[in-house]
Amino acid sequence: MNSLTLTLADEGATLALGQALARHITPPLIVHLHGDLGAGKTTLTRGLVQALGHQGAVKSPTYTLVEPYELSGMQVYHFDLYRLSDPEELEFMGIRDYFANNTLALVEWPSKGLGILPEADLMVEMAYLPTGRQAILSGMTERGLDVIKELAP
Ligand code: ADP
Ligand code: MG
């Protein structure tokens, strides 16, 4: 199975998916989070980052572009590229340094970094349903496919 389609009835279900991902992730892993504003990308990230041990709030780093966390012995970077006007800006912030061996990268609005942002291992597409949300998870590399395998019911 290369992808997994899930219905998330409420915010709690989105957080629970983040928690499930936390259990099956081993770095290095790059996760791209697609979806419209309000689709639940940050909520999913919050479930994941808090399950890895972060105690505080998790907000989209819209203006700072990236929020770093050091959790469970790994380096976690939460990107939000919504405000990026040109993928080249990623070069200026030294994007390559963020993708080291022990890193989990979670990237909202990866389309804004197209061409410079490293490719995803795991792609998550969040979308609105009449009630709740849909999440489609796709493994783009062997490492991403392993996560899908572990998550699949
Ligand atoms: P994004 O980062 O994609 O812009 P956020 O996660 O910041 O979206 O916001 C999503 C909003 O939708 C939040 O108000 C959250 O409570 C809500 N939400 C998250 N998941 C669900 C869900 N499965 N069903 C209904 N509402 C949800
Ligand atoms: Mg967000």
mmCIF file of C-alpha atoms and ligand atoms in Angstrom:
data_model
loop_
_atom_site.group_PDB
_atom_site.id
_atom_site.type_symbol
_atom_site.label_atom_id
_atom_site.label_comp_id
_atom_site.label_asym_id
_atom_site.label_seq_id
_atom_site.Cartn_x
_atom_site.Cartn_y
_atom_site.Cartn_z
ATOM 1 C CA MET A 1 0.000 0.000 0.000
ATOM 2 C CA ASN A 2 1.462 3.335 -1.074
ATOM 3 C CA SER A 3 -1.086 5.600 0.500
ATOM 4 C CA LEU A 4 -3.630 5.737 3.253
ATOM 5 C CA THR A 5 -6.863 7.756 3.241
ATOM 6 C CA LEU A 6 -8.316 8.639 6.631
ATOM 7 C CA THR A 7 -11.435 10.475 7.753
ATOM 8 C CA LEU A 8 -10.813 12.693 10.774
ATOM 9 C CA ALA A 9 -14.148 13.483 12.418
ATOM 10 C CA ASP A 10 -12.922 16.240 14.703
ATOM 11 C CA GLU A 11 -9.844 18.035 16.000
ATOM 12 C CA GLY A 12 -9.182 15.169 18.412
ATOM 13 C CA ALA A 13 -8.869 12.756 15.499
ATOM 14 C CA THR A 14 -6.322 15.016 13.800
ATOM 15 C CA LEU A 15 -4.303 15.203 17.021
ATOM 16 C CA ALA A 16 -4.544 11.406 17.364
ATOM 17 C CA LEU A 17 -3.131 10.957 13.846
ATOM 18 C CA GLY A 18 -0.211 13.161 14.866
ATOM 19 C CA GLN A 19 0.286 10.999 17.952
ATOM 20 C CA ALA A 20 0.202 7.828 15.836
ATOM 21 C CA LEU A 21 2.805 9.310 13.484
ATOM 22 C CA ALA A 22 5.021 10.111 16.471
ATOM 23 C CA ARG A 23 5.068 6.423 17.385
ATOM 24 C CA HIS A 24 6.203 5.300 13.935
ATOM 25 C CA ILE A 25 8.673 7.963 12.915
ATOM 26 C CA THR A 26 12.421 7.561 12.918
ATOM 27 C CA PRO A 27 14.616 10.360 11.627
ATOM 28 C CA PRO A 28 15.743 11.351 9.104
ATOM 29 C CA LEU A 29 12.297 11.997 7.696
ATOM 30 C CA ILE A 30 10.825 14.837 5.645
ATOM 31 C CA VAL A 31 7.065 15.309 5.834
ATOM 32 C CA HIS A 32 5.276 17.704 3.484
ATOM 33 C CA LEU A 33 1.889 18.945 4.721
ATOM 34 C CA HIS A 34 -0.417 20.121 1.931
ATOM 35 C CA GLY A 35 -3.863 21.663 2.339
ATOM 36 C CA ASP A 36 -5.761 24.942 2.433
ATOM 37 C CA LEU A 37 -5.665 27.376 5.341
ATOM 38 C CA GLY A 38 -7.453 25.787 8.275
ATOM 39 C CA ALA A 39 -7.257 22.270 6.860
ATOM 40 C CA GLY A 40 -5.461 21.031 9.973
ATOM 41 C CA LYS A 41 -1.734 20.998 9.116
ATOM 42 C CA THR A 42 -0.691 22.736 12.309
ATOM 43 C CA THR A 43 -3.124 20.680 14.397
ATOM 44 C CA LEU A 44 -1.539 17.479 13.057
ATOM 45 C CA THR A 45 1.925 18.877 13.795
ATOM 46 C CA ARG A 46 0.827 19.806 17.322
ATOM 47 C CA GLY A 47 -0.364 16.236 18.000
ATOM 48 C CA LEU A 48 2.945 14.889 16.733
ATOM 49 C CA VAL A 49 5.283 17.349 18.459
ATOM 50 C CA GLN A 50 3.461 17.119 21.783
ATOM 51 C CA ALA A 51 3.483 13.309 21.593
ATOM 52 C CA LEU A 52 7.272 13.529 21.196
ATOM 53 C CA GLY A 53 7.378 15.357 24.517
ATOM 54 C CA HIS A 54 6.882 19.064 23.815
ATOM 55 C CA GLN A 55 4.845 20.586 26.641
ATOM 56 C CA GLY A 56 3.972 24.021 25.340
ATOM 57 C CA ALA A 57 1.870 25.427 22.539
ATOM 58 C CA VAL A 58 2.581 24.702 18.874
ATOM 59 C CA LYS A 59 1.853 27.547 16.497
ATOM 60 C CA SER A 60 2.448 27.900 12.802
ATOM 61 C CA PRO A 61 5.755 29.763 12.426
ATOM 62 C CA THR A 62 4.267 31.864 9.632
ATOM 63 C CA TYR A 63 6.520 34.881 10.140
ATOM 64 C CA THR A 64 9.660 33.148 11.357
ATOM 65 C CA LEU A 65 9.326 30.329 8.769
ATOM 66 C CA VAL A 66 10.732 27.687 11.117
ATOM 67 C CA GLU A 67 10.334 26.589 14.735
ATOM 68 C CA PRO A 68 12.991 24.243 16.115
ATOM 69 C CA TYR A 69 12.390 21.609 18.787
ATOM 70 C CA GLU A 70 14.749 19.122 20.383
ATOM 71 C CA LEU A 71 12.631 16.142 21.376
ATOM 72 C CA SER A 72 13.171 12.481 22.194
ATOM 73 C CA GLY A 73 16.777 12.738 21.057
ATOM 74 C CA MET A 74 15.926 14.127 17.656
ATOM 75 C CA GLN A 75 15.961 17.543 16.057
ATOM 76 C CA VAL A 76 12.484 18.549 14.894
ATOM 77 C CA TYR A 77 11.906 21.503 12.553
ATOM 78 C CA HIS A 78 8.404 22.774 11.915
ATOM 79 C CA PHE A 79 8.354 24.945 8.797
ATOM 80 C CA ASP A 80 5.519 27.114 7.536
ATOM 81 C CA LEU A 81 6.442 28.505 4.124
ATOM 82 C CA TYR A 82 3.144 30.344 3.555
ATOM 83 C CA ARG A 83 4.832 33.752 3.526
ATOM 84 C CA LEU A 84 7.785 32.713 1.399
ATOM 85 C CA SER A 85 7.695 34.824 -1.736
ATOM 86 C CA ASP A 86 10.481 33.010 -3.582
ATOM 87 C CA PRO A 87 11.946 29.529 -3.039
ATOM 88 C CA GLU A 88 15.391 31.159 -3.328
ATOM 89 C CA GLU A 89 14.858 32.637 0.148
ATOM 90 C CA LEU A 90 15.366 29.127 1.467
ATOM 91 C CA GLU A 91 18.956 29.266 0.218
ATOM 92 C CA PHE A 92 19.528 32.429 2.252
ATOM 93 C CA MET A 93 18.276 30.777 5.427
ATOM 94 C CA GLY A 94 20.696 27.903 4.835
ATOM 95 C CA ILE A 95 17.972 25.341 4.233
ATOM 96 C CA ARG A 96 20.415 22.462 3.709
ATOM 97 C CA ASP A 97 21.672 22.704 7.282
ATOM 98 C CA TYR A 98 18.183 21.850 8.485
ATOM 99 C CA PHE A 99 18.174 18.454 6.834
ATOM 100 C CA ALA A 100 20.774 16.548 8.788
ATOM 101 C CA ASN A 101 20.727 12.908 9.789
ATOM 102 C CA ASN A 102 18.846 13.117 13.037
ATOM 103 C CA THR A 103 16.152 15.453 11.776
ATOM 104 C CA LEU A 104 12.411 15.249 11.435
ATOM 105 C CA ALA A 105 11.179 18.065 9.178
ATOM 106 C CA LEU A 106 7.493 18.966 9.049
ATOM 107 C CA VAL A 107 6.755 21.454 6.276
ATOM 108 C CA GLU A 108 3.504 23.373 5.800
ATOM 109 C CA TRP A 109 3.037 24.935 2.332
ATOM 110 C CA PRO A 110 5.871 22.956 0.722
ATOM 111 C CA SER A 111 4.674 24.150 -2.713
ATOM 112 C CA LYS A 112 6.143 27.581 -1.859
ATOM 113 C CA GLY A 113 9.615 26.047 -1.696
ATOM 114 C CA LEU A 114 9.344 24.032 -4.881
ATOM 115 C CA GLY A 115 12.704 23.388 -6.531
ATOM 116 C CA ILE A 116 14.787 24.135 -3.438
ATOM 117 C CA LEU A 117 13.010 22.408 -0.578
ATOM 118 C CA PRO A 118 14.155 18.773 -0.334
ATOM 119 C CA GLU A 119 11.632 16.201 -1.566
ATOM 120 C CA ALA A 120 9.262 14.547 0.885
ATOM 121 C CA ASP A 121 9.556 11.036 2.292
ATOM 122 C CA LEU A 122 5.963 11.278 3.431
ATOM 123 C CA MET A 123 3.294 13.497 1.889
ATOM 124 C CA VAL A 124 0.182 14.417 3.840
ATOM 125 C CA GLU A 125 -2.735 16.073 2.053
ATOM 126 C CA MET A 126 -5.347 17.567 4.370
ATOM 127 C CA ALA A 127 -8.741 18.578 2.984
ATOM 128 C CA TYR A 128 -12.092 19.796 4.249
ATOM 129 C CA LEU A 129 -15.032 17.412 4.399
ATOM 130 C CA PRO A 130 -18.620 18.618 5.035
ATOM 131 C CA THR A 131 -17.869 17.713 8.642
ATOM 132 C CA GLY A 132 -14.310 17.090 9.712
ATOM 133 C CA ARG A 133 -11.285 16.551 7.513
ATOM 134 C CA GLN A 134 -9.744 13.999 5.202
ATOM 135 C CA ALA A 135 -6.057 13.105 5.366
ATOM 136 C CA ILE A 136 -4.309 11.275 2.541
ATOM 137 C CA LEU A 137 -0.846 10.014 3.486
ATOM 138 C CA SER A 138 1.467 8.899 0.701
ATOM 139 C CA GLY A 139 4.878 7.293 0.973
ATOM 140 C CA MET A 140 7.231 8.947 -1.516
ATOM 141 C CA THR A 141 10.411 7.057 -0.534
ATOM 142 C CA GLU A 142 11.178 3.733 1.150
ATOM 143 C CA ARG A 143 11.367 5.548 4.485
ATOM 144 C CA GLY A 144 7.976 7.144 3.920
ATOM 145 C CA LEU A 145 6.445 3.855 2.767
ATOM 146 C CA ASP A 146 7.658 2.234 5.980
ATOM 147 C CA VAL A 147 5.673 4.780 7.992
ATOM 148 C CA ILE A 148 2.530 4.045 5.918
ATOM 149 C CA LYS A 149 2.996 0.306 6.493
ATOM 150 C CA GLU A 150 3.257 0.820 10.228
ATOM 151 C CA LEU A 151 0.208 3.070 10.348
ATOM 152 C CA ALA A 152 -2.059 0.974 8.130
ATOM 153 C CA PRO A 153 -4.749 -0.814 10.115
HETATM 154 P P1 ADP B 1 -3.681 24.851 9.014
HETATM 155 O O1 ADP B 1 -2.376 24.744 9.733
HETATM 156 O O2 ADP B 1 -3.856 23.783 7.962
HETATM 157 O O3 ADP B 1 -3.922 26.215 8.447
HETATM 158 P P2 ADP B 1 -4.838 24.609 11.636
HETATM 159 O O4 ADP B 1 -4.435 23.271 12.137
HETATM 160 O O5 ADP B 1 -4.140 25.794 12.158
HETATM 161 O O6 ADP B 1 -4.850 24.565 10.044
HETATM 162 O O7 ADP B 1 -6.370 24.880 11.927
HETATM 163 C C1 ADP B 1 -7.313 23.912 11.682
HETATM 164 C C2 ADP B 1 -8.580 24.272 12.379
HETATM 165 O O8 ADP B 1 -9.476 23.195 12.143
HETATM 166 C C3 ADP B 1 -8.451 24.374 13.884
HETATM 167 O O9 ADP B 1 -9.399 25.294 14.362
HETATM 168 C C4 ADP B 1 -8.770 22.973 14.371
HETATM 169 O O10 ADP B 1 -9.371 22.954 15.628
HETATM 170 C C5 ADP B 1 -9.746 22.504 13.331
HETATM 171 N N1 ADP B 1 -9.618 21.076 13.042
HETATM 172 C C6 ADP B 1 -8.487 20.323 12.968
HETATM 173 N N2 ADP B 1 -8.781 19.061 12.631
HETATM 174 C C7 ADP B 1 -10.126 18.991 12.487
HETATM 175 C C8 ADP B 1 -11.029 17.948 12.133
HETATM 176 N N3 ADP B 1 -10.590 16.711 11.846
HETATM 177 N N4 ADP B 1 -12.351 18.242 12.066
HETATM 178 C C9 ADP B 1 -12.787 19.499 12.333
HETATM 179 N N5 ADP B 1 -11.986 20.532 12.674
HETATM 180 C C10 ADP B 1 -10.662 20.288 12.749
HETATM 181 MG MG MG B 2 -0.756 26.138 9.819
#
